[in-house]
Amino acid sequence: MHLAPFRIEQYYARHEFTARYMLSSSDAESVAVADVLALEPGAADRLFALRLGYTESPGAPELRAAIAMIYERIAPEDVVVCAAAEEAIFAAYHALLQPGDHAVVETPCYESALELARSTGADVTEWRRSFADGWAHDLDALERALRPHTRLVYVNTPHNPTGTSMPRSVLDRIVELCAERGAWLFCDEVYRELEHDPAQRLPGACDLYDRALSLGSLSKTYGLPGLRLGWLASCDRDALRRIIDLKHYTTICSSAPSELLATVALRHRDVLADRNRSIVAANLPLLDAFFERRGDRFAWVRPSAGPIGFPRVHGVDETAALCERLVAETGVLLLPGGVYDEPGHVRVGFGRANLPEALALLDGWLG
């Protein structure tokens, strides 16, 4: 198995824990352990009494039940808990794809969503969206990318890095195209419940199609990346069994304290999601004003979901040097778009409470 360098993680390894302002973060403001325990009476006592033994490979029954409540037709047995979204992506691709299979991956995307598909030996076709088209979903291009025996289609909504949402009509058509071929639909939904307009929230793909896998995470919407837990939900229990079989060779099972804290958090997920939606709602108008004022330097498609956007930098073909100078001189970290193969862009994150200070520093630095 050959893996290309994970450019985004290499970049963050250099800067994430030294930069003062993470103006590129894709996760929402994190919460403390005490905040999670305060959500439910008795949670602290249960945590302190917890035995630190092994846990069940598919995930603790209570956690799987809490995850199942997010969806309409998913039972606890239709959920597999993973070590964050990263293990879920790895396990899904390597359980379901073989050398010679064909897969389609929506791009730009989080790097592992493309590279891990390629690492299986499958023939991977990109369905690339374009800034020039407002990051619209070109279904004609998707149909051209598909083959009669396409095995899997990966999509992401709400979308990283653009912050755009997929229209329901587009998702329905993708389901139809997958069903015609018997293909799996692998839908990355880690920003679900952070829609700026709740009316735009889509159903989980697993609620629409038997061969869909919905990818979820505690990191983005709920502000709990330190728990390192994610999940796959699907009505296709044979696919989940294959994923569990592969997980036996990776993490085997999850951290017991993380599973307990995750269970408490998801039982009260509206509290955490509401908190982070409020931060996003307060910060987005500041970015609107910034990009209007700085229209000579930037252009963007206004995000409709999640805490990220992906503006174009005018007159700059490759933003990596700009980002390196910015963090060195101000402590403000933007993410260069080259990690998404969109080198003229930067990713901006607005899920953190200190965005006003970070934005003021960026504004002053630009002169």
XYZ file of N, CA and C in Angstrom, residues 129-136 301:
27
model
N -15.504 19.874 -8.169
C -16.322 21.081 -8.228
C -15.432 22.302 -8.438
N -16.037 23.401 -8.922
C -15.255 24.541 -9.374
C -15.692 25.831 -8.693
N -14.709 26.623 -8.266
C -14.989 27.954 -7.725
C -15.666 28.829 -8.774
N -15.247 28.693 -10.032
C -15.817 29.510 -11.107
C -17.317 29.289 -11.254
N -17.788 28.110 -10.863
C -19.218 27.786 -10.924
C -19.894 27.943 -9.571
N -19.243 28.639 -8.649
C -19.821 28.809 -7.315
C -19.845 27.522 -6.517
N -18.918 26.606 -6.813
C -18.844 25.295 -6.166
C -20.134 24.490 -6.375
N -20.808 24.721 -7.496
C -22.054 24.003 -7.786
C -21.770 22.525 -8.042
N -17.208 32.314 -2.099
C -18.594 31.860 -2.114
C -19.004 31.732 -0.659
